[in-house]
Amino acid sequence: MKEIKIFCPATIANVSCGFDVLGLCLDSIGDEMIVRTTKTPGIKISKITGQDLPLNPEKNVAGVAAIELLKNMEIEGGFEIEIHKKIKPGSGIGSSAASAAGVVFAINELLGRPFSKTELVSFAMQGEALASGAAHADNVAPALFGGFTLVRSYQPLDVVKIHTPSELYATVVHPQIEVKTADSRSVLKQNVPLKKAIIQWGNLAGLISGLYTEDYGLISRSLHDEIVEPLRSVLIPGFDEVKAACIKQGALGSGISGSGPSVFALSKGRQTAGKVAGVMSSIYDNYGVDYDVHISKINTVGIKVINQ
Amino acid sequence: MKEIKIFCPATIANVSCGFDVLGLCLDSIGDEMIVRTTKTPGIKISKITGQDLPLNPEKNVAGVAAIELLKNMEIEGGFEIEIHKKIKPGSGIGSSAASAAGVVFAINELLGRPFSKTELVSFAMQGEALASGAAHADNVAPALFGGFTLVRSYQPLDVVKIHTPSELYATVVHPQIEVKTADSRSVLKQNVPLKKAIIQWGNLAGLISGLYTEDYGLISRSLHDEIVEPLRSVLIPGFDEVKAACIKQGALGSGISGSGPSVFALSKGRQTAGKVAGVMSSIYDNYGVDYDVHISKINTVGIKVINQ
């Protein structure tokens, strides 16, 4: 029997002007997962702590992702999975993705890495399909690649890892209110003005350039979402106040993590990221809303092996 | 009296998925311009060769750009300009921009460079306003900065120079048909589907990443315009055939230069760029349409001083 224990990081999708294409990987928050080879074929989920989630592999995002991987390789025996959830479901920082990406990463390690990272993303996307109804790569891509990832295309799947500036930190606050995925989808409009779309892709091009050249000023000037944030932010109590306070504390920019309710800010240096966490906390303290707040360097590696 | 002679390069605007924001600078085709200091204040255009254009500075794009610069600095005396046009007006490779950018570059050199490149872009944009009715920076930015340029924002003006891969060549064919600017504008739609806009900004992010990492495969996969090319290409006879033939010869991608009628292709290496020129020529030979074809390394410097 072989066994691997891994750290499965939280992730931020829909990074500002990079709606639906740009994600990033966090470092200080994530689940743990243990995967063991078994003589019995197939996938068994033996234990889940931290959340009340189904042990039936066909009804569990990690189970579905693992089953998808096994469809693509003939092997003897199977795998047993323990999931220790620390990321809250519905927080908008990739809870289901951490499980889906984690399990395929772990099995790939145990099998001697037969699959590429892009193939692992495609398997993990099936777990996301169970969780949200859409086989998207917004969170599984940064979890598996680390750093900033661009999902350029789905047909064929094309994931591009983007350079991460060395002093870039994320601060994320999770106000514990429920934003229904259906609501966050229904506020979107099917058509957008061409003028706004041009501003959006100009900003995204600026952001990508700023990431490669480590130009924090350019990153800051580019971190604007003209299209989705104005529609979705109304679903998050205190969003405008939090965002303005983050910028005032020196954050480079701020936006909605995934489809919310978490709100992220990016900062140059840990000190600013810490100040940002302070004002995020104060605001939700004032509102009397429970929250979690995380400060994290951008995790350029993605999922990490704890021991093997 | 001081004098400077410069080379004012042609440029490609609206580079594929970078509609309205991304341009590039050519090397093998451009105008020449001579600018001299004079005791007489103001701007005088003493000579224009190659095209029948107004000598009245207020009706000439170079004159207007020069006047705009002088509004921003108190100086004694003025400038006399000779323009030797080689870029055909209406070709879609920045003929007016070469004149507008050239003159402000030359005057800035003669004055000892008091202005930044971004300031020069803002002056040259006034020349473009005379030429096309819109003070855009699509062509003057790459002419002044060289290489690939992103015009991220107009208010305030924010021009970002993007890294150019070392083996990147452009081939441009100018079929000598007239595409009226009004027509190329009227085919655009005010609203675009969000799904297409997302594909477009995913591709632009991929293109920018490919330029920084010199990943020609990624550049090629990203060179698609979902939004404008399908509408405007119908105005250019043979466009689909030319584009398909360029790709077949190994070009990384192909698209409309500016608002046409010129068609460009990008290639890795001069040999492929030459083959692409061959098929472009054959197709317009077959159509019986007059054309010019140019092969150029990407010009990473922009306007060049010939002598001073």
Coordinates of C-alpha atoms in Angstrom, one line a residue:
Chain A
M1 CA 0.0 0.0 0.0
K2 CA 1.2 3.5 -0.9
E3 CA -0.1 6.6 0.8
I4 CA 0.2 10.3 0.1
K5 CA -0.9 13.3 2.3
I6 CA -1.4 16.6 0.5
F7 CA -2.4 20.2 1.1
C8 CA -5.2 21.4 -1.2
P9 CA -5.2 25.2 -1.4
A10 CA -8.1 27.6 -1.7
T11 CA -8.1 29.6 -4.9
I12 CA -9.6 32.9 -6.3
A13 CA -11.4 32.8 -9.6
N14 CA -12.7 35.6 -11.8
V15 CA -9.8 37.9 -10.8
S16 CA -11.3 41.3 -11.6
C17 CA -11.0 42.1 -15.3
G18 CA -10.1 38.4 -15.9
F19 CA -13.7 37.3 -15.4
D20 CA -14.1 33.6 -16.3
V21 CA -10.5 33.2 -17.4
L22 CA -8.0 34.3 -14.7
G23 CA -7.5 32.6 -11.3
L24 CA -4.9 32.5 -8.6
C25 CA -3.8 30.1 -5.9
L26 CA -3.7 30.8 -2.2
D27 CA -1.2 29.5 0.3
S28 CA -2.4 29.8 3.9
I29 CA -5.8 28.2 3.6
G30 CA -6.7 24.8 2.3
D31 CA -7.9 21.3 3.0
E32 CA -5.8 18.2 3.7
M33 CA -6.3 14.9 1.9
I34 CA -4.9 11.5 2.3
V35 CA -5.0 9.0 -0.6
R36 CA -4.0 5.3 -0.3
T37 CA -3.7 2.6 -2.9
T38 CA -6.1 -0.4 -2.3
K39 CA -6.3 -3.9 -3.7
T40 CA -10.0 -3.4 -4.2
P41 CA -10.7 -1.7 -7.5
G42 CA -12.5 1.7 -7.7
I43 CA -12.7 4.7 -5.4
K44 CA -13.7 4.6 -1.7
I45 CA -14.1 7.6 0.5
S46 CA -13.3 6.4 3.9
K47 CA -13.5 9.5 6.0
I48 CA -14.5 13.2 5.8
T49 CA -13.9 15.7 8.6
G50 CA -14.8 19.3 8.9
Q51 CA -17.9 19.2 6.7
D52 CA -20.9 17.0 6.3
L53 CA -20.4 15.8 2.7
P54 CA -21.4 12.5 1.0
L55 CA -19.1 9.5 1.3
N56 CA -20.7 8.0 -1.9
P57 CA -18.0 8.7 -4.5
E58 CA -20.5 9.3 -7.2
K59 CA -22.1 12.1 -5.1
N60 CA -18.8 13.6 -3.9
V61 CA -16.8 16.0 -6.1
A62 CA -13.5 14.3 -5.2
G63 CA -15.1 10.9 -5.9
V64 CA -16.3 12.0 -9.3
A65 CA -13.0 13.6 -10.3
A66 CA -11.1 10.4 -9.2
I67 CA -13.6 8.2 -11.2
E68 CA -13.0 10.4 -14.2
L69 CA -9.2 9.9 -13.9
L70 CA -9.6 6.1 -13.6
K71 CA -11.7 6.1 -16.8
N72 CA -8.6 7.3 -18.6
M73 CA -6.1 4.6 -17.4
E74 CA -6.3 0.9 -16.8
I75 CA -5.0 0.0 -13.4
E76 CA -5.2 -2.9 -11.0
G77 CA -6.7 -2.0 -7.6
G78 CA -8.1 1.3 -6.5
F79 CA -7.9 4.2 -4.1
E80 CA -9.1 5.1 -0.6
I81 CA -9.6 8.8 0.2
E82 CA -9.7 10.7 3.4
I83 CA -10.8 14.4 3.1
H84 CA -10.2 16.9 5.9
K85 CA -12.1 20.0 4.9
K86 CA -11.0 23.4 6.2
I87 CA -12.4 25.6 3.3
K88 CA -16.0 26.3 3.8
P89 CA -18.4 25.3 1.0
G90 CA -20.1 28.3 -0.6
S91 CA -17.3 30.7 0.4
G92 CA -16.3 31.5 -3.2
I93 CA -12.6 30.4 -2.7
G94 CA -12.8 27.1 -4.4
S95 CA -13.8 24.6 -1.7
S96 CA -15.1 22.0 -4.2
A97 CA -12.1 22.6 -6.5
A98 CA -9.6 21.9 -3.6
S99 CA -11.2 18.4 -3.3
A100 CA -11.5 17.7 -7.0
A101 CA -8.0 19.0 -7.9
G102 CA -6.5 17.4 -4.8
V103 CA -7.6 13.9 -5.4
V104 CA -6.5 13.8 -9.1
F105 CA -3.1 15.3 -8.1
A106 CA -2.7 12.7 -5.3
I107 CA -3.6 9.7 -7.5
N108 CA -1.3 11.0 -10.3
E109 CA 1.5 11.1 -7.8
L110 CA 0.8 7.6 -6.6
L111 CA 0.7 6.3 -10.2
G112 CA 4.1 7.9 -11.1
R113 CA 2.7 11.0 -12.9
P114 CA 1.2 9.5 -16.1
F115 CA -0.9 12.6 -16.6
S116 CA -0.1 16.2 -17.5
K117 CA -1.4 19.1 -15.4
T118 CA -3.8 20.0 -18.1
E119 CA -5.2 16.5 -18.2
L120 CA -5.6 16.6 -14.4
V121 CA -7.5 19.9 -14.8
S122 CA -9.9 18.2 -17.2
F123 CA -10.6 15.3 -14.8
A124 CA -11.1 17.7 -11.8
M125 CA -13.5 19.7 -13.9
Q126 CA -15.9 16.8 -13.7
G127 CA -16.0 17.2 -10.0
E128 CA -16.8 20.9 -10.5
A129 CA -19.6 19.8 -12.8
L130 CA -21.1 17.9 -9.9
A131 CA -20.7 20.8 -7.5
S132 CA -22.0 23.7 -9.7
G133 CA -23.5 22.1 -12.8
A134 CA -20.7 23.5 -15.0
A135 CA -17.5 21.7 -15.8
H136 CA -15.4 24.9 -15.3
A137 CA -11.6 25.1 -14.6
D138 CA -11.7 28.5 -12.9
N139 CA -10.5 27.1 -9.5
V140 CA -9.1 23.7 -10.3
A141 CA -6.6 25.2 -12.8
P142 CA -4.9 27.5 -10.2
A143 CA -5.0 24.7 -7.6
L144 CA -3.1 22.4 -9.9
F145 CA -0.8 24.8 -11.6
G146 CA -0.2 27.3 -8.8
G147 CA 0.3 31.0 -9.2
F148 CA -1.9 32.9 -11.7
T149 CA -3.6 30.7 -14.3
L150 CA -5.3 31.7 -17.5
V151 CA -7.9 29.3 -18.9
R152 CA -7.6 30.5 -22.5
S153 CA -9.8 28.0 -24.1
Y154 CA -12.0 24.9 -23.2
Q155 CA -12.2 23.3 -26.6
P156 CA -9.4 22.3 -26.6
L157 CA -8.5 22.9 -22.9
D158 CA -5.6 25.4 -22.8
V159 CA -4.3 26.5 -19.4
V160 CA -1.5 29.0 -19.3
K161 CA 0.5 29.7 -16.1
I162 CA 1.3 33.4 -15.7
H163 CA 4.3 34.8 -13.9
T164 CA 3.6 35.8 -10.3
P165 CA 5.4 38.9 -8.9
S166 CA 7.5 38.1 -5.8
E167 CA 5.9 40.5 -3.4
L168 CA 2.3 39.9 -4.3
Y169 CA -0.1 39.0 -1.4
A170 CA -3.8 38.4 -1.3
T171 CA -6.2 39.2 1.5
V172 CA -9.6 37.5 1.4
V173 CA -12.6 38.1 3.7
H174 CA -15.4 35.6 3.7
P175 CA -18.5 37.3 5.2
Q176 CA -20.7 34.4 6.2
I177 CA -23.8 35.2 4.2
E178 CA -25.2 33.0 1.5
V179 CA -25.0 34.1 -2.1
K180 CA -27.0 31.6 -4.2
T181 CA -25.1 30.6 -7.4
A182 CA -28.4 31.0 -9.3
D183 CA -28.6 34.7 -8.1
S184 CA -25.0 35.4 -9.0
R185 CA -25.7 34.0 -12.5
S186 CA -29.0 35.7 -13.0
V187 CA -27.6 39.2 -12.5
L188 CA -25.3 38.7 -15.5
K189 CA -26.4 40.1 -18.8
Q190 CA -26.1 38.1 -22.0
N191 CA -24.8 41.1 -24.0
V192 CA -22.3 43.8 -23.0
P193 CA -21.5 47.1 -24.7
L194 CA -18.5 46.7 -27.0
K195 CA -17.0 49.9 -25.5
K196 CA -17.0 48.3 -22.0
A197 CA -15.7 45.0 -23.4
I198 CA -12.8 46.9 -24.9
I199 CA -12.0 48.6 -21.6
Q200 CA -12.1 45.2 -19.9
W201 CA -9.7 43.5 -22.3
G202 CA -7.4 46.5 -22.3
N203 CA -7.3 46.2 -18.5
L204 CA -6.7 42.4 -18.6
A205 CA -3.9 42.9 -21.1
G206 CA -2.4 45.5 -18.7
L207 CA -2.8 43.1 -15.7
I208 CA -1.0 40.3 -17.6
S209 CA 1.7 42.6 -18.6
G210 CA 2.1 43.9 -15.1
L211 CA 2.3 40.4 -13.7
Y212 CA 5.2 39.5 -16.1
T213 CA 7.1 42.7 -15.5
E214 CA 6.3 42.9 -11.8
D215 CA 5.0 46.4 -12.4
Y216 CA 2.8 46.8 -9.3
G217 CA 1.6 50.3 -10.5
L218 CA 0.4 48.8 -13.8
I219 CA -1.2 45.9 -11.9
S220 CA -3.1 48.4 -9.7
R221 CA -4.2 50.5 -12.7
S222 CA -5.5 47.4 -14.5
L223 CA -7.4 45.8 -11.6
H224 CA -10.9 47.0 -12.7
D225 CA -13.9 44.9 -13.7
E226 CA -16.2 47.0 -15.8
I227 CA -18.7 44.3 -16.5
V228 CA -19.4 41.7 -13.8
E229 CA -18.5 43.4 -10.5
P230 CA -21.0 46.3 -10.9
L231 CA -23.8 43.7 -11.2
R232 CA -22.7 41.1 -8.7
S233 CA -21.4 43.3 -6.0
V234 CA -24.9 44.4 -5.0
L235 CA -25.4 40.8 -3.7
I236 CA -22.5 41.3 -1.2
P237 CA -23.3 43.5 1.8
G238 CA -20.6 46.1 2.4
F239 CA -18.8 45.4 -0.8
D240 CA -18.2 49.0 -1.9
E241 CA -17.2 50.0 1.6
V242 CA -14.7 47.1 1.9
K243 CA -13.2 47.8 -1.5
A244 CA -12.8 51.5 -0.9
A245 CA -11.2 50.8 2.6
C246 CA -8.8 48.2 1.0
I247 CA -7.6 50.8 -1.6
K248 CA -7.2 53.4 1.1
Q249 CA -5.0 51.0 3.1
G250 CA -2.7 50.7 0.0
A251 CA -4.1 47.6 -1.7
L252 CA -3.4 47.4 -5.5
G253 CA -7.0 46.5 -6.1
S254 CA -10.0 44.5 -4.8
G255 CA -12.8 42.5 -6.2
I256 CA -15.2 39.6 -5.8
S257 CA -13.6 36.2 -5.3
G258 CA -15.3 33.7 -7.7
S259 CA -19.0 34.5 -7.5
G260 CA -18.7 35.7 -3.9
P261 CA -19.5 36.3 -1.2
S262 CA -15.7 36.4 -0.4
V263 CA -14.0 39.6 -1.3
F264 CA -10.3 39.7 -2.2
A265 CA -7.6 42.4 -2.3
L266 CA -4.1 42.2 -3.8
S267 CA -1.3 44.1 -2.2
K268 CA 2.4 44.6 -2.5
G269 CA 4.1 43.2 0.6
R270 CA 2.8 41.4 3.7
Q271 CA 2.4 44.6 5.7
T272 CA -0.1 46.2 3.4
A273 CA -2.0 42.8 3.1
G274 CA -2.2 42.8 6.9
K275 CA -3.6 46.3 7.1
V276 CA -6.1 45.4 4.5
A277 CA -7.2 42.4 6.7
G278 CA -7.6 44.8 9.6
V279 CA -10.1 47.1 7.7
M280 CA -12.0 44.1 6.3
S281 CA -12.4 42.8 9.8
S282 CA -13.5 46.2 11.2
I283 CA -16.2 46.7 8.6
Y284 CA -17.8 43.3 9.1
D285 CA -17.4 43.7 12.9
N286 CA -19.4 46.9 12.5
Y287 CA -22.0 45.1 10.4
G288 CA -22.3 42.3 13.0
V289 CA -21.7 39.8 10.2
D290 CA -19.5 36.7 11.0
Y291 CA -16.5 36.4 8.8
D292 CA -13.2 34.7 8.2
V293 CA -10.2 36.7 7.0
H294 CA -7.0 35.2 5.4
I295 CA -3.7 36.8 4.4
S296 CA -1.7 34.7 1.9
K297 CA 1.3 35.0 -0.3
I298 CA 0.4 33.9 -3.8
N299 CA 1.1 30.2 -3.9
T300 CA 3.2 29.6 -7.0
V301 CA 3.3 25.8 -6.6
G302 CA -0.3 24.8 -6.0
I303 CA -1.1 21.6 -4.3
K304 CA 1.7 20.5 -2.0
V305 CA 2.8 17.1 -0.8
I306 CA 2.9 17.0 3.0
N307 CA 4.3 13.5 3.2
Q308 CA 4.5 10.4 1.0
Chain B
M1 CA 19.6 76.1 -37.3
K2 CA 19.3 72.5 -36.2
E3 CA 18.0 69.7 -38.4
I4 CA 16.9 66.1 -37.9
K5 CA 16.0 63.5 -40.5
I6 CA 13.9 60.6 -39.3
F7 CA 12.3 57.3 -40.5
C8 CA 8.6 57.2 -39.6
P9 CA 7.4 53.6 -39.6
A10 CA 4.1 52.1 -40.7
T11 CA 2.2 50.3 -37.9
I12 CA -0.5 47.7 -37.5
A13 CA -3.4 48.5 -35.2
N14 CA -6.2 46.3 -33.9
V15 CA -3.9 43.3 -33.8
S16 CA -6.5 40.4 -33.9
C17 CA -8.0 39.8 -30.4
G18 CA -6.4 43.2 -29.3
F19 CA -9.0 45.2 -31.1
D20 CA -8.7 48.9 -30.2
V21 CA -5.9 48.3 -27.7
L22 CA -3.0 46.4 -29.3
G23 CA -0.7 47.7 -32.0
L24 CA 2.7 46.9 -33.4
C25 CA 5.5 48.7 -35.3
L26 CA 6.9 47.7 -38.7
D27 CA 10.4 48.2 -39.9
S28 CA 10.8 48.0 -43.6
I29 CA 8.1 50.5 -44.6
G30 CA 7.8 54.1 -43.6
D31 CA 8.0 57.8 -44.5
E32 CA 10.9 60.1 -44.1
M33 CA 10.7 63.5 -42.5
I34 CA 13.1 66.3 -42.1
V35 CA 12.4 68.9 -39.3
R36 CA 14.5 72.1 -38.9
T37 CA 14.4 74.8 -36.3
T38 CA 13.5 78.3 -37.6
K39 CA 13.7 81.8 -36.3
T40 CA 10.1 82.4 -37.4
P41 CA 7.7 81.2 -34.7
G42 CA 5.1 78.5 -35.5
I43 CA 5.0 75.6 -37.9
K44 CA 5.7 75.7 -41.6
I45 CA 5.4 72.7 -43.9
S46 CA 7.8 73.5 -46.7
K47 CA 7.6 70.4 -48.8
I48 CA 5.6 67.2 -49.2
T49 CA 6.6 64.5 -51.7
G50 CA 5.0 61.2 -52.5
Q51 CA 1.4 62.3 -51.9
D52 CA -0.8 65.3 -52.6
L53 CA -1.4 66.6 -49.1
P54 CA -2.1 70.1 -47.7
L55 CA 0.8 72.3 -46.8
N56 CA -1.4 74.4 -44.5
P57 CA -0.3 73.1 -41.0
E58 CA -3.8 73.4 -39.6
K59 CA -5.1 71.0 -42.3
N60 CA -2.2 68.6 -42.2
V61 CA -2.0 65.8 -39.5
A62 CA 1.7 66.5 -38.9
G63 CA 1.0 70.2 -38.7
V64 CA -1.8 69.7 -36.2
A65 CA 0.3 67.4 -34.0
A66 CA 3.2 69.9 -34.1
I67 CA 0.9 72.8 -33.1
E68 CA -0.5 70.7 -30.2
L69 CA 3.1 70.1 -28.9
L70 CA 3.9 73.8 -29.1
K71 CA 0.8 74.6 -27.1
N72 CA 2.5 72.7 -24.2
M73 CA 5.8 74.5 -24.2
E74 CA 6.9 78.1 -24.6
I75 CA 9.8 78.4 -27.1
E76 CA 11.4 81.0 -29.2
G77 CA 11.2 80.4 -33.0
G78 CA 9.5 77.5 -34.8
F79 CA 9.9 74.5 -37.0
E80 CA 10.0 73.8 -40.7
I81 CA 8.9 70.4 -41.9
E82 CA 9.6 68.3 -45.0
I83 CA 7.5 65.2 -45.4
H84 CA 8.4 62.4 -47.8
K85 CA 5.4 60.0 -47.9
K86 CA 6.0 56.4 -48.8
I87 CA 3.0 54.9 -46.9
K88 CA -0.1 55.2 -48.9
P89 CA -3.1 56.9 -47.2
G90 CA -6.1 54.7 -46.7
S91 CA -3.9 51.5 -46.6
G92 CA -4.7 50.7 -43.0
I93 CA -1.0 50.7 -41.9
G94 CA -0.9 54.0 -40.1
S95 CA 0.0 56.5 -42.9
S96 CA -1.4 59.6 -41.0
A97 CA 0.1 58.2 -37.7
A98 CA 3.6 58.1 -39.2
S99 CA 3.4 61.8 -40.0
A100 CA 1.7 62.8 -36.7
A101 CA 4.1 60.7 -34.5
G102 CA 7.1 61.6 -36.6
V103 CA 6.8 65.3 -36.3
V104 CA 6.4 65.3 -32.5
F105 CA 9.3 62.9 -32.1
A106 CA 11.5 65.1 -34.3
I107 CA 10.6 68.3 -32.5
N108 CA 11.1 66.6 -29.1
E109 CA 14.6 65.5 -30.2
L110 CA 15.5 69.1 -31.4
L111 CA 14.3 70.5 -28.1
G112 CA 16.4 68.1 -26.0
R113 CA 13.5 65.6 -25.1
P114 CA 11.4 67.7 -22.7
F115 CA 8.4 65.4 -23.2
S116 CA 7.8 61.7 -22.3
K117 CA 6.8 59.2 -25.0
T118 CA 3.2 59.1 -23.5
E119 CA 3.0 62.9 -23.8
L120 CA 4.2 62.7 -27.5
V121 CA 1.4 60.1 -28.1
S122 CA -1.2 62.6 -26.7
F123 CA 0.1 65.3 -29.1
A124 CA 0.2 63.0 -32.1
M125 CA -3.4 61.8 -31.3
Q126 CA -4.6 65.3 -32.3
G127 CA -3.2 64.7 -35.8
E128 CA -5.1 61.5 -35.9
A129 CA -8.3 63.4 -34.9
L130 CA -7.8 65.5 -38.0
A131 CA -7.3 62.4 -40.2
S132 CA -10.1 60.2 -38.9
G133 CA -12.3 62.3 -36.6
A134 CA -11.1 60.3 -33.5
A135 CA -8.1 61.2 -31.4
H136 CA -7.0 57.5 -31.1
A137 CA -3.6 56.2 -30.3
D138 CA -3.8 52.9 -32.1
N139 CA -1.0 53.7 -34.5
V140 CA 0.8 56.6 -33.0
A141 CA 1.6 54.6 -29.8
P142 CA 3.5 51.8 -31.6
A143 CA 5.2 54.3 -33.9
L144 CA 6.5 56.2 -30.9
F145 CA 7.2 53.3 -28.5
G146 CA 8.2 50.6 -31.0
G147 CA 7.4 46.9 -30.6
F148 CA 3.9 45.9 -29.4
T149 CA 2.0 48.6 -27.5
L150 CA -1.1 48.3 -25.4
V151 CA -3.2 51.4 -25.0
R152 CA -4.7 50.4 -21.7
S153 CA -6.6 53.6 -21.1
Y154 CA -7.3 57.0 -22.6
Q155 CA -8.4 58.8 -19.4
P156 CA -5.7 59.1 -18.3
L157 CA -3.6 58.0 -21.3
D158 CA -1.8 54.8 -20.3
V159 CA 0.5 53.2 -22.9
V160 CA 2.3 50.0 -22.1
K161 CA 5.1 48.6 -24.2
I162 CA 4.9 44.8 -24.4
H163 CA 7.9 42.5 -25.0
T164 CA 8.5 41.4 -28.6
P165 CA 9.7 37.9 -29.3
S166 CA 13.0 37.9 -31.2
E167 CA 12.0 35.9 -34.2
L168 CA 8.6 37.5 -34.9
Y169 CA 8.0 38.8 -38.4
A170 CA 5.0 40.5 -40.0
T171 CA 3.9 40.2 -43.6
V172 CA 1.4 42.8 -44.8
V173 CA -0.5 42.9 -48.1
H174 CA -2.3 46.1 -49.2
P175 CA -4.8 45.3 -51.8
Q176 CA -5.5 48.6 -53.5
I177 CA -9.2 48.8 -53.0
E178 CA -10.9 51.5 -51.0
V179 CA -12.6 50.6 -47.7
K180 CA -14.4 53.6 -46.4
T181 CA -13.9 54.3 -42.7
A182 CA -17.6 54.9 -42.3
D183 CA -18.3 51.4 -43.7
S184 CA -15.8 49.7 -41.5
R185 CA -17.3 51.5 -38.5
S186 CA -21.0 50.9 -39.4
V187 CA -20.5 47.1 -39.6
L188 CA -19.5 47.1 -35.9
K189 CA -22.3 46.3 -33.3
Q190 CA -22.7 48.3 -30.2
N191 CA -23.3 45.2 -28.1
V192 CA -21.5 41.9 -28.1
P193 CA -22.4 38.6 -26.5
L194 CA -20.7 38.2 -23.1
K195 CA -19.6 34.7 -24.1
K196 CA -17.7 36.0 -27.1
A197 CA -16.2 38.9 -25.2
I198 CA -14.8 36.3 -22.7
I199 CA -13.3 34.3 -25.5
Q200 CA -11.8 37.5 -26.8
W201 CA -10.2 38.6 -23.6
G202 CA -9.0 35.1 -22.9
N203 CA -7.2 35.1 -26.2
L204 CA -5.8 38.6 -25.7
A205 CA -4.4 37.5 -22.3
G206 CA -2.9 34.4 -24.0
L207 CA -1.4 36.6 -26.7
I208 CA 0.2 39.0 -24.1
S209 CA 1.5 36.0 -22.2
G210 CA 2.9 34.4 -25.4
L211 CA 4.7 37.6 -26.3
Y212 CA 6.4 37.8 -22.9
T213 CA 7.4 34.2 -22.8
E214 CA 8.3 34.0 -26.6
D215 CA 5.9 31.0 -26.8
Y216 CA 5.1 31.1 -30.5
G217 CA 2.6 28.2 -30.1
L218 CA 0.6 30.2 -27.6
I219 CA 0.8 33.3 -29.7
S220 CA -0.6 31.3 -32.6
R221 CA -3.4 29.7 -30.6
S222 CA -4.4 33.1 -29.2
L223 CA -4.4 35.1 -32.5
H224 CA -8.2 35.0 -33.0
D225 CA -10.6 37.9 -33.2
E226 CA -14.1 36.6 -32.4
I227 CA -15.8 40.0 -32.6
V228 CA -14.6 42.5 -35.2
E229 CA -12.9 40.4 -37.9
P230 CA -16.1 38.4 -38.8
L231 CA -17.9 41.7 -39.4
R232 CA -15.2 43.7 -41.1
S233 CA -13.6 41.0 -43.2
V234 CA -16.5 40.9 -45.7
L235 CA -15.4 44.4 -46.8
I236 CA -12.0 43.0 -47.9
P237 CA -12.1 40.9 -51.1
G238 CA -10.3 37.6 -50.7
F239 CA -9.8 38.0 -47.0
D240 CA -10.8 34.4 -46.0
E241 CA -8.7 32.9 -48.8
V242 CA -5.6 35.0 -47.9
K243 CA -5.9 34.2 -44.2
A244 CA -6.3 30.4 -44.9
A245 CA -3.3 30.5 -47.3
C246 CA -1.1 32.3 -44.7
I247 CA -1.9 29.7 -42.0
K248 CA -1.2 26.9 -44.5
Q249 CA 2.2 28.4 -45.2
G250 CA 3.0 28.3 -41.5
A251 CA 1.9 31.8 -40.3
L252 CA 1.1 32.0 -36.6
G253 CA -2.1 33.9 -37.4
S254 CA -3.5 36.6 -39.6
G255 CA -6.0 39.4 -39.4
I256 CA -7.1 42.8 -40.6
S257 CA -4.6 45.7 -40.2
G258 CA -6.3 48.6 -38.6
S259 CA -9.7 48.9 -40.3
G260 CA -8.3 47.4 -43.5
P261 CA -8.0 46.9 -46.4
S262 CA -4.4 45.7 -45.5
V263 CA -4.2 42.2 -44.2
F264 CA -1.3 41.1 -41.9
A265 CA 0.1 37.8 -40.9
L266 CA 2.6 37.1 -38.1
S267 CA 5.2 34.4 -38.5
K268 CA 8.2 32.9 -36.7
G269 CA 11.2 33.6 -38.8
R270 CA 11.9 35.4 -42.0
Q271 CA 11.6 32.4 -44.2
T272 CA 7.9 31.7 -43.3
A273 CA 7.1 35.5 -43.5
G274 CA 8.5 35.3 -47.1
K275 CA 6.4 32.3 -48.1
V276 CA 3.4 34.1 -46.7
A277 CA 4.2 37.1 -48.9
G278 CA 4.3 34.7 -51.8
V279 CA 0.8 33.4 -51.3
M280 CA -0.6 36.8 -50.6
S281 CA 0.8 38.0 -53.9
S282 CA -0.5 35.0 -55.8
I283 CA -4.0 35.4 -54.5
Y284 CA -4.3 39.1 -55.5
D285 CA -2.5 38.4 -58.8
N286 CA -5.3 35.9 -59.5
Y287 CA -7.9 38.4 -58.5
G288 CA -6.3 41.0 -60.8
V289 CA -6.2 43.4 -57.9
D290 CA -3.1 45.7 -57.6
Y291 CA -1.3 45.3 -54.3
D292 CA 1.8 46.1 -52.3
V293 CA 3.3 43.4 -50.0
H294 CA 5.8 44.0 -47.2
I295 CA 7.9 41.7 -45.0
S296 CA 9.1 43.2 -41.8
K297 CA 10.8 42.3 -38.6
I298 CA 8.8 43.8 -35.7
N299 CA 10.5 47.2 -35.1
T300 CA 11.2 47.3 -31.4
V301 CA 12.6 50.9 -31.5
G302 CA 9.9 52.8 -33.4
I303 CA 10.8 56.0 -35.1
K304 CA 14.5 56.1 -36.0
V305 CA 16.9 59.0 -36.4
I306 CA 18.6 58.8 -39.9
N307 CA 20.8 61.8 -39.2
Q308 CA 21.0 64.8 -37.0

